[in-house]
PDB file of C-alpha atoms in Angstrom:
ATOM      1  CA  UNK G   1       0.000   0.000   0.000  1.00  0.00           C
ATOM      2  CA  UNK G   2       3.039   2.086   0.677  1.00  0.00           C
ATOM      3  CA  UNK G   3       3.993   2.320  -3.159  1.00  0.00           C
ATOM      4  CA  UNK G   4       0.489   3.286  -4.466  1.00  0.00           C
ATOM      5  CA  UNK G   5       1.064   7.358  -4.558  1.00  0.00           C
ATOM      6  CA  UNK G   6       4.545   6.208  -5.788  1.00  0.00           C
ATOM      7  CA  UNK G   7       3.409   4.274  -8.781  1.00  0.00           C
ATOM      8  CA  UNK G   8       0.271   6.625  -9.453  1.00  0.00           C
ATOM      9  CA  UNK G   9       3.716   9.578  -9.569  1.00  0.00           C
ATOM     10  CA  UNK G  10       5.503   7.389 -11.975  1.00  0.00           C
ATOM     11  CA  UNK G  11       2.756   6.940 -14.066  1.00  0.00           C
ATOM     12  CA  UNK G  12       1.959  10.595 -13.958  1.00  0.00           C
ATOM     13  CA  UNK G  13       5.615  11.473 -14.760  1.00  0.00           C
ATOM     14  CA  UNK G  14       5.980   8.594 -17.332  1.00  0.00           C
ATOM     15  CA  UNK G  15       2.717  10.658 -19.277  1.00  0.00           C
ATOM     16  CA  UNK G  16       4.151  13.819 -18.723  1.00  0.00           C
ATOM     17  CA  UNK G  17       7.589  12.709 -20.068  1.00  0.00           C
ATOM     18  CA  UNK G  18       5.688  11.026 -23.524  1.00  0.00           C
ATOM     19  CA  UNK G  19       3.659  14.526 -24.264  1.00  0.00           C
ATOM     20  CA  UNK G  20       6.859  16.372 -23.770  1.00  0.00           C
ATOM     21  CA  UNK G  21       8.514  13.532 -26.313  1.00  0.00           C
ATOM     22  CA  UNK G  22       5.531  14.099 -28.740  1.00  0.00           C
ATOM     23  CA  UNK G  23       5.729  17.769 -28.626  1.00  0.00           C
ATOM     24  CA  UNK G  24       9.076  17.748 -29.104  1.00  0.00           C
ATOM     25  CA  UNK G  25       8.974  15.583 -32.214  1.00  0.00           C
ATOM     26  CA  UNK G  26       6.162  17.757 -33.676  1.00  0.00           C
ATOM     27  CA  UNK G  27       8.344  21.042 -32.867  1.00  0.00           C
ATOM     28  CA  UNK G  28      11.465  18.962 -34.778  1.00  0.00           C
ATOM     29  CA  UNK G  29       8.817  17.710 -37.360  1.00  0.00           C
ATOM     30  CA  UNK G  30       7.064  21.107 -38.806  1.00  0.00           C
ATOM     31  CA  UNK G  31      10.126  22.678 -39.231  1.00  0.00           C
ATOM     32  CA  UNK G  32      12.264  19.556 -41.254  1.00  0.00           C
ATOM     33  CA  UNK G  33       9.124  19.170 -43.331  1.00  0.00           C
ATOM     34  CA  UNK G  34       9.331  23.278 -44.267  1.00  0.00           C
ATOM     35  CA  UNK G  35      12.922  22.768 -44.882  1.00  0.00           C
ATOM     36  CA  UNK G  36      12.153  19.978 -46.793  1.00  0.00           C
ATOM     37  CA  UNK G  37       9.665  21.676 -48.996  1.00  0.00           C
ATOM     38  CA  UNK G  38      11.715  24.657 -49.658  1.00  0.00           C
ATOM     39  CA  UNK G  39      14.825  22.490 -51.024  1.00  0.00           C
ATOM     40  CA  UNK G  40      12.881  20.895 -53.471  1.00  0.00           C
ATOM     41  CA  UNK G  41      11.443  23.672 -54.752  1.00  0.00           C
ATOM     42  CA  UNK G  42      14.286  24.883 -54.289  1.00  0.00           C
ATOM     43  CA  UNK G  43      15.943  22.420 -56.952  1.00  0.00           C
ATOM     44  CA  UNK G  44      13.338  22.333 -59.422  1.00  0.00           C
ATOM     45  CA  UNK G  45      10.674  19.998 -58.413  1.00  0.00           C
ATOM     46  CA  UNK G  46       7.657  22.434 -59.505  1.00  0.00           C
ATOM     47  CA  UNK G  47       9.579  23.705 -62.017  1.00  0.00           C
ATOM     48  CA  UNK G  48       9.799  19.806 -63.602  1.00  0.00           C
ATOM     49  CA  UNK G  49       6.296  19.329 -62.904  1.00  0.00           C
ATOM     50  CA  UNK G  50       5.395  22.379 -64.839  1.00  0.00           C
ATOM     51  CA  UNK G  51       7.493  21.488 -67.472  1.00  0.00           C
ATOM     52  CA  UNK G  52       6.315  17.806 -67.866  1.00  0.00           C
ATOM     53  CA  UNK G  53       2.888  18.783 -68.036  1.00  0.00           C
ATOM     54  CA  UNK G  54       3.615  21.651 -70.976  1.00  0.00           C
ATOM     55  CA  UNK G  55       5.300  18.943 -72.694  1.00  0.00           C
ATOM     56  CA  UNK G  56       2.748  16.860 -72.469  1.00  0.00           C
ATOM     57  CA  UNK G  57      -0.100  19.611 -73.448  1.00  0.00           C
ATOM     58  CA  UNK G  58       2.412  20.482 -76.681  1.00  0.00           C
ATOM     59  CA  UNK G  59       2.579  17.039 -77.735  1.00  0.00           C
ATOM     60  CA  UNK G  60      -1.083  16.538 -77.456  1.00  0.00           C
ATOM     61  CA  UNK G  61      -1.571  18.756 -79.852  1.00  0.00           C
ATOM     62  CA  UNK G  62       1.296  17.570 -81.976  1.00  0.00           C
ATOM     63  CA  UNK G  63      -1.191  14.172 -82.094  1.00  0.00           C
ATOM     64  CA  UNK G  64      -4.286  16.454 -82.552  1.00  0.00           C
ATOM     65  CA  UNK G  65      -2.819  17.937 -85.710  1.00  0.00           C
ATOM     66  CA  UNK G  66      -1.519  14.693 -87.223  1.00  0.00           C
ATOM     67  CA  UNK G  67      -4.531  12.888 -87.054  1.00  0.00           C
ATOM     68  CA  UNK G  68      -6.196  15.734 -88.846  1.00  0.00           C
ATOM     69  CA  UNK G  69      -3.818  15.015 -91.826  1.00  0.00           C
ATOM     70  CA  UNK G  70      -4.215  11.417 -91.375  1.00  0.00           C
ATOM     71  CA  UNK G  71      -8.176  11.847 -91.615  1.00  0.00           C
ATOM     72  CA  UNK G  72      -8.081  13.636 -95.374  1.00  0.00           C
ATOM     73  CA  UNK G  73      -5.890  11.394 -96.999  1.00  0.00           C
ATOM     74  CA  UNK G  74      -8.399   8.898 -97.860  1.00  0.00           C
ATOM     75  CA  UNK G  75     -10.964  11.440 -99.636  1.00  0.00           C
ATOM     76  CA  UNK G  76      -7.719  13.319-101.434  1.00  0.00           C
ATOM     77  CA  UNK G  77      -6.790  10.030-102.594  1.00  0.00           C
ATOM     78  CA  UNK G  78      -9.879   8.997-103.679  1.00  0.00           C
ATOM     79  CA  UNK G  79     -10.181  12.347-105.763  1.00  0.00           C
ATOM     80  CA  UNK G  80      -6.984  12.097-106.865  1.00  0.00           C
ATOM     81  CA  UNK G  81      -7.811   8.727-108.275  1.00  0.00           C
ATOM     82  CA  UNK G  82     -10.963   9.701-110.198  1.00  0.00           C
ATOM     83  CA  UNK G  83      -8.837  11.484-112.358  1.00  0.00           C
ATOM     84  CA  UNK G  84      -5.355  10.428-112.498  1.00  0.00           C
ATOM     85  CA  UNK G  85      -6.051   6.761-112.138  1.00  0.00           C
ATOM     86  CA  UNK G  86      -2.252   5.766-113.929  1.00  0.00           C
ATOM     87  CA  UNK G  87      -0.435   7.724-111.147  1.00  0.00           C
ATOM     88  CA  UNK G  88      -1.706   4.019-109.004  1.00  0.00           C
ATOM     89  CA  UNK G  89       1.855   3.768-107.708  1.00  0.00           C
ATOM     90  CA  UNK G  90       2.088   6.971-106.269  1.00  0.00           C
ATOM     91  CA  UNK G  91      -1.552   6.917-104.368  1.00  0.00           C
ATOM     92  CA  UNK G  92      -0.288   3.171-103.124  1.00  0.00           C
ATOM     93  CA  UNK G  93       2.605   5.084-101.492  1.00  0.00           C
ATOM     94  CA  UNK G  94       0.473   7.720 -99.759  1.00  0.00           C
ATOM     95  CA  UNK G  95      -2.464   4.490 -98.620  1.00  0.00           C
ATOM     96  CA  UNK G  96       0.695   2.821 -97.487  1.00  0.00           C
ATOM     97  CA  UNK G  97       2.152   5.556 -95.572  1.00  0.00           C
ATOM     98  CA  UNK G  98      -1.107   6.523 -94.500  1.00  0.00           C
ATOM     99  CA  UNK G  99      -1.309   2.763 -92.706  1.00  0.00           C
ATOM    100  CA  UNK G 100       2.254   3.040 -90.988  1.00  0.00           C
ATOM    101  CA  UNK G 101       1.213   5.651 -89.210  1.00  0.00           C
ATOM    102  CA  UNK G 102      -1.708   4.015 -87.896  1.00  0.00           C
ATOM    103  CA  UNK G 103       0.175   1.229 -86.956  1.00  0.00           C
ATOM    104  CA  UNK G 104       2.256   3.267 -84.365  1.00  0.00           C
ATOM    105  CA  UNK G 105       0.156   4.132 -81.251  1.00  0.00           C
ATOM    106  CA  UNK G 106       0.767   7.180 -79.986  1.00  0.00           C
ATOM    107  CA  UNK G 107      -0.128   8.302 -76.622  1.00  0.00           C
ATOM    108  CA  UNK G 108       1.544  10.633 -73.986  1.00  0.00           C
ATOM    109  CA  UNK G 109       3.595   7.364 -72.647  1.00  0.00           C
ATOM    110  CA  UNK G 110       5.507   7.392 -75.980  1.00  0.00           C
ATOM    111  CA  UNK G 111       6.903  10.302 -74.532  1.00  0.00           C
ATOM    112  CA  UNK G 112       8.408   7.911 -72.135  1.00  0.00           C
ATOM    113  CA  UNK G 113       9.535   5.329 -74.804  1.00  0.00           C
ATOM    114  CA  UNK G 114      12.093   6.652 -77.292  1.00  0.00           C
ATOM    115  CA  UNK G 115      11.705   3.665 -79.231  1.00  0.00           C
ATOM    116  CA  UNK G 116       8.616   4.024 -80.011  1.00  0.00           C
ATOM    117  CA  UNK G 117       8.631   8.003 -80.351  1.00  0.00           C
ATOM    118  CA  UNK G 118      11.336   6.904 -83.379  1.00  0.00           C
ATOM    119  CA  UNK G 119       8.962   4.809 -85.068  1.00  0.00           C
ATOM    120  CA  UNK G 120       6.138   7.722 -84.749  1.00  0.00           C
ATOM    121  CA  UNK G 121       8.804  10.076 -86.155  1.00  0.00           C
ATOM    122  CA  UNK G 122       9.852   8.078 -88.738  1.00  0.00           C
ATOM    123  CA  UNK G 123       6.077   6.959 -90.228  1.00  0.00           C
ATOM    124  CA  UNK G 124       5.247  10.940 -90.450  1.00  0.00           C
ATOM    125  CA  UNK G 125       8.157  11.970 -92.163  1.00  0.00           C
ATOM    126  CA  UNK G 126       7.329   8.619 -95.158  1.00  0.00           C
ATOM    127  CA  UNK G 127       3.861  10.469 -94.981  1.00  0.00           C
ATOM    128  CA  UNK G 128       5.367  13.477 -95.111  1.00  0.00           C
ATOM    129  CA  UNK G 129       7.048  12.559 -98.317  1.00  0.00           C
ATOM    130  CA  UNK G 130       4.714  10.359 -99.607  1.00  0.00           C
ATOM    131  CA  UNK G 131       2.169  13.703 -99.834  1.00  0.00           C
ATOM    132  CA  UNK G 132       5.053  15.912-101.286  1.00  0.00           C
ATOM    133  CA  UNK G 133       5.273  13.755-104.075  1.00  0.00           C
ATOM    134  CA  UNK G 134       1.392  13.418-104.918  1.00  0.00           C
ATOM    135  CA  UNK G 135       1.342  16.942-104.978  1.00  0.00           C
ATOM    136  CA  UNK G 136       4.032  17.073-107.367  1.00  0.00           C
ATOM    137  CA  UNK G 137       1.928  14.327-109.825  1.00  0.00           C
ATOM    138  CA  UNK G 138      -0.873  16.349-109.503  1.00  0.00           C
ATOM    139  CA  UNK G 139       0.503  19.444-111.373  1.00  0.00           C
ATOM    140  CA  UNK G 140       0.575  17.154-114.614  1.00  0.00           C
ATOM    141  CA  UNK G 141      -3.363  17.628-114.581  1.00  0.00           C
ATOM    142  CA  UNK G 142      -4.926  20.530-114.878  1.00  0.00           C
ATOM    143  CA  UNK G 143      -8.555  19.174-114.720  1.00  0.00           C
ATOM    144  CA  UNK G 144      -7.905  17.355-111.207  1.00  0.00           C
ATOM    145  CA  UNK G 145      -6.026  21.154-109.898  1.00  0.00           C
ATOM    146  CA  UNK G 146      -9.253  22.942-111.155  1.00  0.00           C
ATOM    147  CA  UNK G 147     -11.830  20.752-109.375  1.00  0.00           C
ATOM    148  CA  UNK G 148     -13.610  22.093-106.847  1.00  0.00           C
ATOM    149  CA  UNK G 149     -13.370  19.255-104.294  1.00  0.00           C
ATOM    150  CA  UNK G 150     -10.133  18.601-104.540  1.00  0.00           C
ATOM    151  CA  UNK G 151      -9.013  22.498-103.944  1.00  0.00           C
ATOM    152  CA  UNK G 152     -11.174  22.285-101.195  1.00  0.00           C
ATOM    153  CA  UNK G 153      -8.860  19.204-100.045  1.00  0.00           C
ATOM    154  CA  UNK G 154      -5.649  20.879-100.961  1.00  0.00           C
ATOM    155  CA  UNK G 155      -6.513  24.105 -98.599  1.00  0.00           C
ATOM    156  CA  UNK G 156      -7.736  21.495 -95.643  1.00  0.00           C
ATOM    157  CA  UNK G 157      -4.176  19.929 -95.948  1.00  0.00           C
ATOM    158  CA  UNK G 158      -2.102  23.156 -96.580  1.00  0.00           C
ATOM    159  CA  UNK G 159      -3.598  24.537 -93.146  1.00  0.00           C
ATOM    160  CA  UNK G 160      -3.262  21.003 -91.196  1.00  0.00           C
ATOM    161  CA  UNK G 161       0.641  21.118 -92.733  1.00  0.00           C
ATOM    162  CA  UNK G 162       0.679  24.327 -91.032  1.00  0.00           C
ATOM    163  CA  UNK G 163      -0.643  23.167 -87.901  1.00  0.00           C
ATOM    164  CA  UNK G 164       1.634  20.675 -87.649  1.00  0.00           C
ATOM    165  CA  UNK G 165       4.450  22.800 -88.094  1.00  0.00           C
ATOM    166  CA  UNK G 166       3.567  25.121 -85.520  1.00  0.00           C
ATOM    167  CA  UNK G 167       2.587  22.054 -83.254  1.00  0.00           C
ATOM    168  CA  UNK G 168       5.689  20.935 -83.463  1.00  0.00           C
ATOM    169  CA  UNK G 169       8.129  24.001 -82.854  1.00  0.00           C
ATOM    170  CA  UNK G 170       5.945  24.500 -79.608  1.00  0.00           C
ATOM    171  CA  UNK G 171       6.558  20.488 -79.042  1.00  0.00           C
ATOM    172  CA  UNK G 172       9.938  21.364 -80.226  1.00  0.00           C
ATOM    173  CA  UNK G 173      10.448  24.298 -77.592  1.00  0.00           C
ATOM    174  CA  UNK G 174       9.114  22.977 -74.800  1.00  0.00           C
ATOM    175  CA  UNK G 175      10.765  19.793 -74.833  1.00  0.00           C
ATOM    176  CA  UNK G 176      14.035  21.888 -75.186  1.00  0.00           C
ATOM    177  CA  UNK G 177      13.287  23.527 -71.613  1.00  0.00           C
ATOM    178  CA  UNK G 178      12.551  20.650 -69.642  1.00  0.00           C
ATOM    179  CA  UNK G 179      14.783  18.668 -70.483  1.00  0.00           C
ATOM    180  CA  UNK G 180      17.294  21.561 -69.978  1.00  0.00           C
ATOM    181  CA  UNK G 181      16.117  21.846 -66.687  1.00  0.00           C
ATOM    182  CA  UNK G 182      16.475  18.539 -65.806  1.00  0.00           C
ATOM    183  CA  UNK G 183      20.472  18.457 -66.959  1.00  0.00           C
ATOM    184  CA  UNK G 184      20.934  21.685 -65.061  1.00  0.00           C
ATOM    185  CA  UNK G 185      22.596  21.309 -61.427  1.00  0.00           C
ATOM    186  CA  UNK G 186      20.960  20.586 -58.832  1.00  0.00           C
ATOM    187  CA  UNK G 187      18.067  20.033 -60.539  1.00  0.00           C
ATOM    188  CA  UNK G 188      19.917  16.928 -61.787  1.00  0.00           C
ATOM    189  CA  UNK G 189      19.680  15.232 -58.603  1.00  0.00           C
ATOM    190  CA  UNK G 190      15.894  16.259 -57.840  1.00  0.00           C
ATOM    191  CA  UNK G 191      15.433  14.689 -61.265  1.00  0.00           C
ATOM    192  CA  UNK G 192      17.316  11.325 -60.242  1.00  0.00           C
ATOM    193  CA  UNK G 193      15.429  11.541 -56.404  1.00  0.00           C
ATOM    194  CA  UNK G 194      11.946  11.566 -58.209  1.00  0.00           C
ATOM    195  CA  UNK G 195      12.706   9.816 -61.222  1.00  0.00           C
ATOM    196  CA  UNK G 196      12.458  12.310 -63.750  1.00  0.00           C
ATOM    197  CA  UNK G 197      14.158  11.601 -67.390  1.00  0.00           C
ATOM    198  CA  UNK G 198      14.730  13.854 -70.271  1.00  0.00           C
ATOM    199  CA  UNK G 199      12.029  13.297 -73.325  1.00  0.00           C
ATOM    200  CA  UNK G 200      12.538  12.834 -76.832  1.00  0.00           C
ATOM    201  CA  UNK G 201      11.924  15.084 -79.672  1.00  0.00           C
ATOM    202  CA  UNK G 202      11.694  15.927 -83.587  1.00  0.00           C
ATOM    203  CA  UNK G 203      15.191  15.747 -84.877  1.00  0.00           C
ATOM    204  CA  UNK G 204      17.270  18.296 -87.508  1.00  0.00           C
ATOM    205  CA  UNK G 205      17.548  15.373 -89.529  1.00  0.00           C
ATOM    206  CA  UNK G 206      13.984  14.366 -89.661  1.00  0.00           C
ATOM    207  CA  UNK G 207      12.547  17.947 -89.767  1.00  0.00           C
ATOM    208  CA  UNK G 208      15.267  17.779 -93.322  1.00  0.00           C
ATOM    209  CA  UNK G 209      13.609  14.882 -94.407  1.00  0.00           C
ATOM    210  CA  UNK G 210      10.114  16.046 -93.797  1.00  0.00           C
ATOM    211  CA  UNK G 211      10.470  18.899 -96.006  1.00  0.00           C
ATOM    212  CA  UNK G 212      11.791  16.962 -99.433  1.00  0.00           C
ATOM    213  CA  UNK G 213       9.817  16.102-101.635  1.00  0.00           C
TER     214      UNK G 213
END
């Protein structure tokens, strides 16, 4: 009976000694998290996350534009057919092109898969060409250029081209500055803590062969 204001003490103490424990971990807590915070910001982190998401709006509309394109061809071929039916190899070409790029799906991950961001890049630019060189066939017949629909069809496509070009130079541009940002020190090693990798994009060489004929 002696001990029982002793133990009830302890056990007050022992409480006393835990809140003081939790209230000094909360006091240690708040201001590690702040610090925390303010270093990766600090070192990019919003900045990347801005950045990945305006690369991934750009390219969007890189897709948008593309499949524009993709949806004339088979009504400017079909003109094109009605009155240049011995041009057959050339049309093939276009239907063919027309079908690898259908075969690559594209979809924000490609950003993520270089591979596969090649093959995207590398169907467009054999449609690309493939179109260059109907349009050069087509000069041979007056009849075809003067038809109604198929000037309607040749505007429809000179604006998507256009599109696409300025689709891509924003693609283009904003790819440039994130994945500057991401080589840039220390955003480097914010990139590498969350996983962030630099993305792929149109190359000289392929915006070269996209405008030959």
């Amino acid at each position: 009976c002696t001990f029982g204001p002793f133990s009830k003490i302890t056990r007050i103490s022992a409480r006393a000694e835990n809140t003081m424990s939790s209230i000094r971990r909360k006091h240690f807590l708040v201001p590690f998290l702040a610090m925390v915070t303010m270093l990766v910001s600090g070192c990019g982190y919003n900045a990347m996350q801005g950045g990945d998401e305006g690369v991934k709006a750009a390219w969007a509309e890189v897709l948008n534009q593309y499949k524009r394109r993709a949806d004339l061809i088979p009504s400017l071929v079909k003109t094109v057919e009605g009155f240049a039916q011995q041009e057959r190899d050339v049309l093939i070409q276009v239907t063919e092109a027309r079908s690898r790029v259908g075969s690559v799906q594209a979809t924000p991950e490609t950003l993520n898969d270089p591979a596969t961001f090649q093959k995207f890049q590398d169907a467009q630019g054999q449609l690309s060409g493939a179109l260059s060189r109907l349009m050069v066939v087509v000069e041979k017949y007056p009849e075809l250029k003067s038809d109604q629909n198929f000037r309607d069809l040749q505007a429809q496509l000179e604006g998507t081209e256009n599109r696409i070009t300025v689709a891509r130079n924003r693609f283009i541009e904003a790819t440039r500055e994130y994945n500057t940002l991401l080589r840039t020190f220390p955003n480097n090693l914010t990139a590498m803590l969350f996983g962030y990798e630099v993305k792929p994009t149109f190359t000289v060489e392929n915006e070269a062969e996209i405008s030959e004929p």
